[in-house]
Amino acid sequence: MPAFSRLVRFLARDGRTYYGDAILPRGVTDMAKTRRARIVTGDIFGQHQVTDQVADIRLLLQPLDPAHVKTVRCLGLNYADHAEETNMPQPQYPILFYKPATSLSGPSDPIPVPDVAQEGAGLDYECELVIVIGKRAVDVSESEALDYILGYSVGNDVSHRDWQIKRGGGQWSHGKGFDGWAPYGPGIVTTDLIKDPHQLRIWTKVNGETRQNGTTADLIFGVKKTISLLSRGVTLLPGDVIFTGTQVTFPVGTRCTIESFV
């Protein structure tokens, strides 16, 4: 589908917001370090063009315009070690919950902690591979699933364990759905560059200390199976994002800075 390789959405130094194809410095693979991008015009889910016009980046934004995201789906307990950590059996089917669109934010945006989330302990982080759907998908087979992907990103499923489990009675969406609690980015890497999404290293740093460190090879429900199962009788739309679950985590206080990369 895409003509771009590393899609970013950014505020340029001219004060305007663009989609662009990130230009990385030689030898650099971290998209957070990109400072320039070739402007992309047209429909990123359809006919578009990567132009020769280069813009300087002032700030990387959440990779998709909020108007382009219809649904935020999330999987729970999708790594074997995380299921073991929580003393829960591995699920036979994906544990699915939703976040509101208002939970989405950019890779460097401050994560707000509202008063309701300060009433008890339990603020936590979950670094996750994020799938971005590129075209309408319903009843998709596993063998065709990758054809429906625009690309991959990385996100933080910010969670409050008291509201998720104790106060919410297992209603995960409430304990995970506060405004700004689904930061993702800094960009979207296409399937042309990531041929196999199950060979990616994924980690979280809190104040410089590594708190999660694993690979997507440990996913219980891989990318193909996830798309196939979630599209059974349900239409996935271009721009829908899917947080695919997290690996084992380690305790942390409520004040932290997260750096998560794929």
PDB file of C-alpha atoms in Angstrom:
ATOM      1  CA  MET A   1       0.000   0.000   0.000  1.00  0.00           C
ATOM      2  CA  PRO A   2       2.279   2.823   1.142  1.00  0.00           C
ATOM      3  CA  ALA A   3       4.927   4.606  -0.875  1.00  0.00           C
ATOM      4  CA  PHE A   4       6.514   5.846   2.351  1.00  0.00           C
ATOM      5  CA  SER A   5       8.717   3.728   4.602  1.00  0.00           C
ATOM      6  CA  ARG A   6       8.729   5.527   7.944  1.00  0.00           C
ATOM      7  CA  LEU A   7       5.592   7.621   8.295  1.00  0.00           C
ATOM      8  CA  VAL A   8       5.678  10.498  10.763  1.00  0.00           C
ATOM      9  CA  ARG A   9       3.238  13.266  11.547  1.00  0.00           C
ATOM     10  CA  PHE A  10       4.925  16.393  12.754  1.00  0.00           C
ATOM     11  CA  LEU A  11       4.798  20.076  13.503  1.00  0.00           C
ATOM     12  CA  ALA A  12       7.262  21.740  11.159  1.00  0.00           C
ATOM     13  CA  ARG A  13       9.338  24.820  11.826  1.00  0.00           C
ATOM     14  CA  ASP A  14       7.045  26.759   9.500  1.00  0.00           C
ATOM     15  CA  GLY A  15       4.248  26.213  12.050  1.00  0.00           C
ATOM     16  CA  ARG A  16       2.254  23.781   9.901  1.00  0.00           C
ATOM     17  CA  THR A  17       1.463  20.109  10.522  1.00  0.00           C
ATOM     18  CA  TYR A  18       2.414  17.530   7.892  1.00  0.00           C
ATOM     19  CA  TYR A  19       2.648  13.838   7.222  1.00  0.00           C
ATOM     20  CA  GLY A  20       6.124  12.920   6.114  1.00  0.00           C
ATOM     21  CA  ASP A  21       8.547  10.132   5.283  1.00  0.00           C
ATOM     22  CA  ALA A  22      11.253  10.380   7.940  1.00  0.00           C
ATOM     23  CA  ILE A  23      14.828  11.055   6.869  1.00  0.00           C
ATOM     24  CA  LEU A  24      17.163   9.376   9.346  1.00  0.00           C
ATOM     25  CA  PRO A  25      20.786  10.362   9.884  1.00  0.00           C
ATOM     26  CA  ARG A  26      23.291   7.871   8.517  1.00  0.00           C
ATOM     27  CA  GLY A  27      23.605   4.835  10.767  1.00  0.00           C
ATOM     28  CA  VAL A  28      20.567   5.799  12.878  1.00  0.00           C
ATOM     29  CA  THR A  29      17.452   3.599  13.134  1.00  0.00           C
ATOM     30  CA  ASP A  30      15.688   5.380  16.003  1.00  0.00           C
ATOM     31  CA  MET A  31      12.878   7.422  14.434  1.00  0.00           C
ATOM     32  CA  ALA A  32      12.713   9.646  17.508  1.00  0.00           C
ATOM     33  CA  LYS A  33      15.981  11.195  16.326  1.00  0.00           C
ATOM     34  CA  THR A  34      14.715  12.241  12.910  1.00  0.00           C
ATOM     35  CA  ARG A  35      14.891  15.983  12.296  1.00  0.00           C
ATOM     36  CA  ARG A  36      13.714  16.194   8.686  1.00  0.00           C
ATOM     37  CA  ALA A  37      11.106  14.493   6.528  1.00  0.00           C
ATOM     38  CA  ARG A  38       9.908  14.448   2.928  1.00  0.00           C
ATOM     39  CA  ILE A  39       6.351  15.775   2.917  1.00  0.00           C
ATOM     40  CA  VAL A  40       3.636  13.268   1.995  1.00  0.00           C
ATOM     41  CA  THR A  41       0.603  14.613   0.151  1.00  0.00           C
ATOM     42  CA  GLY A  42      -2.742  12.976  -0.579  1.00  0.00           C
ATOM     43  CA  ASP A  43      -4.505  10.175   1.302  1.00  0.00           C
ATOM     44  CA  ILE A  44      -2.055   8.107   3.333  1.00  0.00           C
ATOM     45  CA  PHE A  45      -4.509   5.194   3.168  1.00  0.00           C
ATOM     46  CA  GLY A  46      -4.989   5.571  -0.589  1.00  0.00           C
ATOM     47  CA  GLN A  47      -3.488   7.671  -3.352  1.00  0.00           C
ATOM     48  CA  HIS A  48      -0.597   9.701  -2.010  1.00  0.00           C
ATOM     49  CA  GLN A  49       2.862  10.883  -2.969  1.00  0.00           C
ATOM     50  CA  VAL A  50       6.161  11.262  -1.160  1.00  0.00           C
ATOM     51  CA  THR A  51       7.306  14.605  -2.527  1.00  0.00           C
ATOM     52  CA  ASP A  52      10.800  16.050  -2.915  1.00  0.00           C
ATOM     53  CA  GLN A  53       9.858  18.855  -0.518  1.00  0.00           C
ATOM     54  CA  VAL A  54      11.784  18.468   2.745  1.00  0.00           C
ATOM     55  CA  ALA A  55      10.611  20.087   5.995  1.00  0.00           C
ATOM     56  CA  ASP A  56      12.440  20.572   9.280  1.00  0.00           C
ATOM     57  CA  ILE A  57      10.713  18.892  12.225  1.00  0.00           C
ATOM     58  CA  ARG A  58       9.983  20.941  15.346  1.00  0.00           C
ATOM     59  CA  LEU A  59       7.944  18.266  17.150  1.00  0.00           C
ATOM     60  CA  LEU A  60       6.913  14.696  16.369  1.00  0.00           C
ATOM     61  CA  LEU A  61       3.175  14.207  16.964  1.00  0.00           C
ATOM     62  CA  GLN A  62       1.070  11.083  17.370  1.00  0.00           C
ATOM     63  CA  PRO A  63       1.602   9.292  14.041  1.00  0.00           C
ATOM     64  CA  LEU A  64      -2.007   9.542  12.820  1.00  0.00           C
ATOM     65  CA  ASP A  65      -4.290  12.538  12.835  1.00  0.00           C
ATOM     66  CA  PRO A  66      -6.869  11.795  15.590  1.00  0.00           C
ATOM     67  CA  ALA A  67      -9.593  12.127  12.938  1.00  0.00           C
ATOM     68  CA  HIS A  68      -8.079   9.122  11.141  1.00  0.00           C
ATOM     69  CA  VAL A  69      -8.425   6.719  14.112  1.00  0.00           C
ATOM     70  CA  LYS A  70     -11.869   5.201  14.589  1.00  0.00           C
ATOM     71  CA  THR A  71     -11.090   2.489  17.159  1.00  0.00           C
ATOM     72  CA  VAL A  72      -8.327   1.691  19.641  1.00  0.00           C
ATOM     73  CA  ARG A  73      -8.280  -2.047  20.394  1.00  0.00           C
ATOM     74  CA  CYS A  74      -6.012  -3.603  22.992  1.00  0.00           C
ATOM     75  CA  LEU A  75      -5.086  -7.147  23.935  1.00  0.00           C
ATOM     76  CA  GLY A  76      -4.473  -8.271  27.500  1.00  0.00           C
ATOM     77  CA  LEU A  77      -2.233 -11.106  28.712  1.00  0.00           C
ATOM     78  CA  ASN A  78      -0.752 -11.679  25.282  1.00  0.00           C
ATOM     79  CA  TYR A  79       2.711 -12.681  26.520  1.00  0.00           C
ATOM     80  CA  ALA A  80       3.229 -15.923  28.412  1.00  0.00           C
ATOM     81  CA  ASP A  81       5.495 -14.337  31.032  1.00  0.00           C
ATOM     82  CA  HIS A  82       2.979 -11.568  31.709  1.00  0.00           C
ATOM     83  CA  ALA A  83       0.215 -14.120  32.276  1.00  0.00           C
ATOM     84  CA  GLU A  84       2.505 -15.974  34.675  1.00  0.00           C
ATOM     85  CA  GLU A  85       3.399 -12.698  36.422  1.00  0.00           C
ATOM     86  CA  THR A  86      -0.288 -11.993  37.101  1.00  0.00           C
ATOM     87  CA  ASN A  87      -1.025 -15.598  38.164  1.00  0.00           C
ATOM     88  CA  MET A  88      -3.545 -15.991  35.357  1.00  0.00           C
ATOM     89  CA  PRO A  89      -3.786 -18.819  32.811  1.00  0.00           C
ATOM     90  CA  GLN A  90      -2.824 -18.168  29.224  1.00  0.00           C
ATOM     91  CA  PRO A  91      -5.982 -17.185  27.318  1.00  0.00           C
ATOM     92  CA  GLN A  92      -7.409 -19.468  24.649  1.00  0.00           C
ATOM     93  CA  TYR A  93      -8.730 -16.440  22.773  1.00  0.00           C
ATOM     94  CA  PRO A  94      -7.491 -12.841  22.775  1.00  0.00           C
ATOM     95  CA  ILE A  95      -8.585 -10.811  25.790  1.00  0.00           C
ATOM     96  CA  LEU A  96      -9.912  -7.703  24.086  1.00  0.00           C
ATOM     97  CA  PHE A  97     -10.642  -4.302  25.570  1.00  0.00           C
ATOM     98  CA  TYR A  98     -10.976  -0.823  24.115  1.00  0.00           C
ATOM     99  CA  LYS A  99      -9.571   2.595  24.844  1.00  0.00           C
ATOM    100  CA  PRO A 100     -11.327   5.821  23.836  1.00  0.00           C
ATOM    101  CA  ALA A 101      -9.792   7.878  21.043  1.00  0.00           C
ATOM    102  CA  THR A 102      -9.061  10.596  23.606  1.00  0.00           C
ATOM    103  CA  SER A 103      -6.520   8.276  25.226  1.00  0.00           C
ATOM    104  CA  LEU A 104      -4.221   8.595  22.213  1.00  0.00           C
ATOM    105  CA  SER A 105      -1.290  10.971  22.466  1.00  0.00           C
ATOM    106  CA  GLY A 106       2.121  11.595  20.978  1.00  0.00           C
ATOM    107  CA  PRO A 107       5.437   9.942  21.823  1.00  0.00           C
ATOM    108  CA  SER A 108       6.767  12.858  23.882  1.00  0.00           C
ATOM    109  CA  ASP A 109       3.523  14.290  25.254  1.00  0.00           C
ATOM    110  CA  PRO A 110       3.235  14.506  29.054  1.00  0.00           C
ATOM    111  CA  ILE A 111       0.994  11.740  30.416  1.00  0.00           C
ATOM    112  CA  PRO A 112      -1.686  13.362  32.574  1.00  0.00           C
ATOM    113  CA  VAL A 113      -2.622  11.699  35.849  1.00  0.00           C
ATOM    114  CA  PRO A 114      -6.083  13.011  36.776  1.00  0.00           C
ATOM    115  CA  ASP A 115      -7.294  13.284  40.357  1.00  0.00           C
ATOM    116  CA  VAL A 116      -9.326  10.088  40.018  1.00  0.00           C
ATOM    117  CA  ALA A 117      -6.120   8.191  39.172  1.00  0.00           C
ATOM    118  CA  GLN A 118      -4.374   9.577  42.254  1.00  0.00           C
ATOM    119  CA  GLU A 119      -6.898   8.177  44.722  1.00  0.00           C
ATOM    120  CA  GLY A 120      -5.016   4.903  45.090  1.00  0.00           C
ATOM    121  CA  ALA A 121      -1.795   3.172  44.155  1.00  0.00           C
ATOM    122  CA  GLY A 122      -1.239   1.257  40.963  1.00  0.00           C
ATOM    123  CA  LEU A 123      -0.039   3.536  38.156  1.00  0.00           C
ATOM    124  CA  ASP A 124       1.847   1.327  35.709  1.00  0.00           C
ATOM    125  CA  TYR A 125       3.331   1.135  32.216  1.00  0.00           C
ATOM    126  CA  GLU A 126       3.050  -1.446  29.430  1.00  0.00           C
ATOM    127  CA  CYS A 127       5.279  -1.204  26.375  1.00  0.00           C
ATOM    128  CA  GLU A 128       3.579  -2.756  23.354  1.00  0.00           C
ATOM    129  CA  LEU A 129       3.877  -3.379  19.634  1.00  0.00           C
ATOM    130  CA  VAL A 130       1.098  -1.452  17.884  1.00  0.00           C
ATOM    131  CA  ILE A 131      -0.515  -2.579  14.616  1.00  0.00           C
ATOM    132  CA  VAL A 132      -1.983   0.109  12.362  1.00  0.00           C
ATOM    133  CA  ILE A 133      -4.668  -1.074   9.937  1.00  0.00           C
ATOM    134  CA  GLY A 134      -4.264   0.247   6.397  1.00  0.00           C
ATOM    135  CA  LYS A 135      -7.441  -0.840   4.625  1.00  0.00           C
ATOM    136  CA  ARG A 136     -10.910  -2.142   5.397  1.00  0.00           C
ATOM    137  CA  ALA A 137     -10.723  -5.684   6.739  1.00  0.00           C
ATOM    138  CA  VAL A 138     -13.446  -8.163   7.658  1.00  0.00           C
ATOM    139  CA  ASP A 139     -13.251 -11.964   7.977  1.00  0.00           C
ATOM    140  CA  VAL A 140      -9.581 -11.886   7.006  1.00  0.00           C
ATOM    141  CA  SER A 141      -7.634 -15.137   6.844  1.00  0.00           C
ATOM    142  CA  GLU A 142      -4.304 -15.445   8.620  1.00  0.00           C
ATOM    143  CA  SER A 143      -2.542 -15.936   5.297  1.00  0.00           C
ATOM    144  CA  GLU A 144      -3.810 -12.556   4.046  1.00  0.00           C
ATOM    145  CA  ALA A 145      -3.651 -10.613   7.311  1.00  0.00           C
ATOM    146  CA  LEU A 146      -0.394  -8.745   6.635  1.00  0.00           C
ATOM    147  CA  ASP A 147      -1.893  -7.276   3.448  1.00  0.00           C
ATOM    148  CA  TYR A 148      -4.218  -5.147   5.584  1.00  0.00           C
ATOM    149  CA  ILE A 149      -1.521  -3.493   7.676  1.00  0.00           C
ATOM    150  CA  LEU A 150      -0.321   0.055   7.076  1.00  0.00           C
ATOM    151  CA  GLY A 151       2.596  -0.503   9.419  1.00  0.00           C
ATOM    152  CA  TYR A 152       3.780  -0.907  12.992  1.00  0.00           C
ATOM    153  CA  SER A 153       4.422   1.474  15.843  1.00  0.00           C
ATOM    154  CA  VAL A 154       5.173   1.196  19.545  1.00  0.00           C
ATOM    155  CA  GLY A 155       2.957   2.372  22.369  1.00  0.00           C
ATOM    156  CA  ASN A 156       2.547   2.567  26.118  1.00  0.00           C
ATOM    157  CA  ASP A 157      -0.680   1.095  27.507  1.00  0.00           C
ATOM    158  CA  VAL A 158      -0.691   3.262  30.630  1.00  0.00           C
ATOM    159  CA  SER A 159      -2.693   1.480  33.328  1.00  0.00           C
ATOM    160  CA  HIS A 160      -3.981   1.991  36.864  1.00  0.00           C
ATOM    161  CA  ARG A 161      -4.142  -1.392  38.566  1.00  0.00           C
ATOM    162  CA  ASP A 162      -6.560  -0.386  41.346  1.00  0.00           C
ATOM    163  CA  TRP A 163      -9.118   0.955  38.885  1.00  0.00           C
ATOM    164  CA  GLN A 164      -8.452  -1.849  36.412  1.00  0.00           C
ATOM    165  CA  ILE A 165      -8.854  -4.747  38.836  1.00  0.00           C
ATOM    166  CA  LYS A 166     -10.004  -3.753  42.318  1.00  0.00           C
ATOM    167  CA  ARG A 167     -12.312  -0.804  41.779  1.00  0.00           C
ATOM    168  CA  GLY A 168     -13.397  -1.563  38.253  1.00  0.00           C
ATOM    169  CA  GLY A 169     -14.121  -5.207  38.928  1.00  0.00           C
ATOM    170  CA  GLY A 170     -12.189  -6.314  35.869  1.00  0.00           C
ATOM    171  CA  GLN A 171     -13.488  -3.521  33.642  1.00  0.00           C
ATOM    172  CA  TRP A 172     -10.120  -2.894  32.086  1.00  0.00           C
ATOM    173  CA  SER A 173     -11.185  -0.071  29.807  1.00  0.00           C
ATOM    174  CA  HIS A 174     -11.861   2.206  32.773  1.00  0.00           C
ATOM    175  CA  GLY A 175      -8.507   1.616  34.447  1.00  0.00           C
ATOM    176  CA  LYS A 176      -6.663   2.132  31.172  1.00  0.00           C
ATOM    177  CA  GLY A 177      -8.742   4.707  29.333  1.00  0.00           C
ATOM    178  CA  PHE A 178      -7.964   8.089  30.881  1.00  0.00           C
ATOM    179  CA  ASP A 179      -7.080  10.943  28.540  1.00  0.00           C
ATOM    180  CA  GLY A 180      -3.577  10.611  27.122  1.00  0.00           C
ATOM    181  CA  TRP A 181      -3.073   7.068  28.406  1.00  0.00           C
ATOM    182  CA  ALA A 182      -2.235   5.538  25.008  1.00  0.00           C
ATOM    183  CA  PRO A 183       0.859   7.376  23.758  1.00  0.00           C
ATOM    184  CA  TYR A 184       2.353   5.873  20.640  1.00  0.00           C
ATOM    185  CA  GLY A 185       4.957   6.692  18.029  1.00  0.00           C
ATOM    186  CA  PRO A 186       7.249   8.299  17.086  1.00  0.00           C
ATOM    187  CA  GLY A 187       6.180   6.932  13.705  1.00  0.00           C
ATOM    188  CA  ILE A 188       4.787   4.038  11.702  1.00  0.00           C
ATOM    189  CA  VAL A 189       7.210   1.628  10.029  1.00  0.00           C
ATOM    190  CA  THR A 190       5.767  -0.157   7.003  1.00  0.00           C
ATOM    191  CA  THR A 191       5.672  -3.863   6.281  1.00  0.00           C
ATOM    192  CA  ASP A 192       8.227  -3.288   3.512  1.00  0.00           C
ATOM    193  CA  LEU A 193      10.840  -2.674   6.207  1.00  0.00           C
ATOM    194  CA  ILE A 194       9.465  -5.003   8.880  1.00  0.00           C
ATOM    195  CA  LYS A 195       8.966  -8.282   7.061  1.00  0.00           C
ATOM    196  CA  ASP A 196       8.482 -10.317  10.238  1.00  0.00           C
ATOM    197  CA  PRO A 197       6.860  -8.484  13.187  1.00  0.00           C
ATOM    198  CA  HIS A 198       7.699 -11.386  15.493  1.00  0.00           C
ATOM    199  CA  GLN A 199      11.438 -10.720  15.494  1.00  0.00           C
ATOM    200  CA  LEU A 200      11.410  -7.297  17.126  1.00  0.00           C
ATOM    201  CA  ARG A 201      13.083  -6.364  20.374  1.00  0.00           C
ATOM    202  CA  ILE A 202      10.857  -4.264  22.626  1.00  0.00           C
ATOM    203  CA  TRP A 203      11.755  -2.606  25.914  1.00  0.00           C
ATOM    204  CA  THR A 204      10.833   0.082  28.436  1.00  0.00           C
ATOM    205  CA  LYS A 205      13.110   2.411  30.343  1.00  0.00           C
ATOM    206  CA  VAL A 206      11.956   4.283  33.453  1.00  0.00           C
ATOM    207  CA  ASN A 207      14.217   7.187  34.368  1.00  0.00           C
ATOM    208  CA  GLY A 208      16.998   5.490  32.409  1.00  0.00           C
ATOM    209  CA  GLU A 209      16.536   2.083  34.054  1.00  0.00           C
ATOM    210  CA  THR A 210      15.392  -0.855  31.914  1.00  0.00           C
ATOM    211  CA  ARG A 211      12.118  -2.203  33.329  1.00  0.00           C
ATOM    212  CA  GLN A 212      10.926  -4.391  30.453  1.00  0.00           C
ATOM    213  CA  ASN A 213      13.066  -6.224  27.933  1.00  0.00           C
ATOM    214  CA  GLY A 214      11.788  -8.894  25.562  1.00  0.00           C
ATOM    215  CA  THR A 215      10.906  -9.745  21.994  1.00  0.00           C
ATOM    216  CA  THR A 216       7.699 -10.036  20.022  1.00  0.00           C
ATOM    217  CA  ALA A 217       8.584 -13.688  19.385  1.00  0.00           C
ATOM    218  CA  ASP A 218       6.913 -14.365  22.740  1.00  0.00           C
ATOM    219  CA  LEU A 219       3.471 -13.142  21.686  1.00  0.00           C
ATOM    220  CA  ILE A 220       0.763 -15.712  22.428  1.00  0.00           C
ATOM    221  CA  PHE A 221      -1.420 -14.400  19.593  1.00  0.00           C
ATOM    222  CA  GLY A 222       0.805 -13.164  16.793  1.00  0.00           C
ATOM    223  CA  VAL A 223       0.003 -10.391  14.358  1.00  0.00           C
ATOM    224  CA  LYS A 224      -1.638 -12.589  11.711  1.00  0.00           C
ATOM    225  CA  LYS A 225      -3.813 -14.471  14.187  1.00  0.00           C
ATOM    226  CA  THR A 226      -4.764 -11.254  15.977  1.00  0.00           C
ATOM    227  CA  ILE A 227      -6.007  -9.543  12.819  1.00  0.00           C
ATOM    228  CA  SER A 228      -7.801 -12.650  11.644  1.00  0.00           C
ATOM    229  CA  LEU A 229      -9.604 -13.208  14.962  1.00  0.00           C
ATOM    230  CA  LEU A 230     -10.490  -9.549  15.548  1.00  0.00           C
ATOM    231  CA  SER A 231     -11.905  -9.228  12.015  1.00  0.00           C
ATOM    232  CA  ARG A 232     -14.307 -12.183  12.338  1.00  0.00           C
ATOM    233  CA  GLY A 233     -17.696 -10.561  11.890  1.00  0.00           C
ATOM    234  CA  VAL A 234     -16.203  -7.158  12.764  1.00  0.00           C
ATOM    235  CA  THR A 235     -14.924  -4.581  10.284  1.00  0.00           C
ATOM    236  CA  LEU A 236     -11.476  -3.151  10.962  1.00  0.00           C
ATOM    237  CA  LEU A 237     -11.173   0.290   9.371  1.00  0.00           C
ATOM    238  CA  PRO A 238      -8.175   2.165   7.971  1.00  0.00           C
ATOM    239  CA  GLY A 239      -6.506   3.972  10.844  1.00  0.00           C
ATOM    240  CA  ASP A 240      -7.649   1.545  13.549  1.00  0.00           C
ATOM    241  CA  VAL A 241      -4.827   0.798  15.967  1.00  0.00           C
ATOM    242  CA  ILE A 242      -4.295  -2.407  17.913  1.00  0.00           C
ATOM    243  CA  PHE A 243      -2.105  -2.534  21.025  1.00  0.00           C
ATOM    244  CA  THR A 244      -0.910  -6.148  21.146  1.00  0.00           C
ATOM    245  CA  GLY A 245      -0.128  -6.636  24.847  1.00  0.00           C
ATOM    246  CA  THR A 246       2.948  -6.403  27.057  1.00  0.00           C
ATOM    247  CA  GLN A 247       5.607  -8.661  28.494  1.00  0.00           C
ATOM    248  CA  VAL A 248       6.593  -9.081  32.138  1.00  0.00           C
ATOM    249  CA  THR A 249       6.931  -5.834  34.083  1.00  0.00           C
ATOM    250  CA  PHE A 250       8.736  -4.694  37.197  1.00  0.00           C
ATOM    251  CA  PRO A 251       7.425  -2.441  39.996  1.00  0.00           C
ATOM    252  CA  VAL A 252       7.749   1.315  39.620  1.00  0.00           C
ATOM    253  CA  GLY A 253       6.442   4.430  41.366  1.00  0.00           C
ATOM    254  CA  THR A 254       3.920   6.813  39.871  1.00  0.00           C
ATOM    255  CA  ARG A 255       6.444   9.419  38.733  1.00  0.00           C
ATOM    256  CA  CYS A 256       8.363   8.192  35.736  1.00  0.00           C
ATOM    257  CA  THR A 257       9.518   8.989  32.225  1.00  0.00           C
ATOM    258  CA  ILE A 258       8.956   6.284  29.644  1.00  0.00           C
ATOM    259  CA  GLU A 259      11.129   5.556  26.618  1.00  0.00           C
ATOM    260  CA  SER A 260       9.768   2.690  24.517  1.00  0.00           C
ATOM    261  CA  PHE A 261      11.049   1.657  21.122  1.00  0.00           C
ATOM    262  CA  VAL A 262      10.647  -1.147  18.635  1.00  0.00           C
TER     263      VAL A 262
END
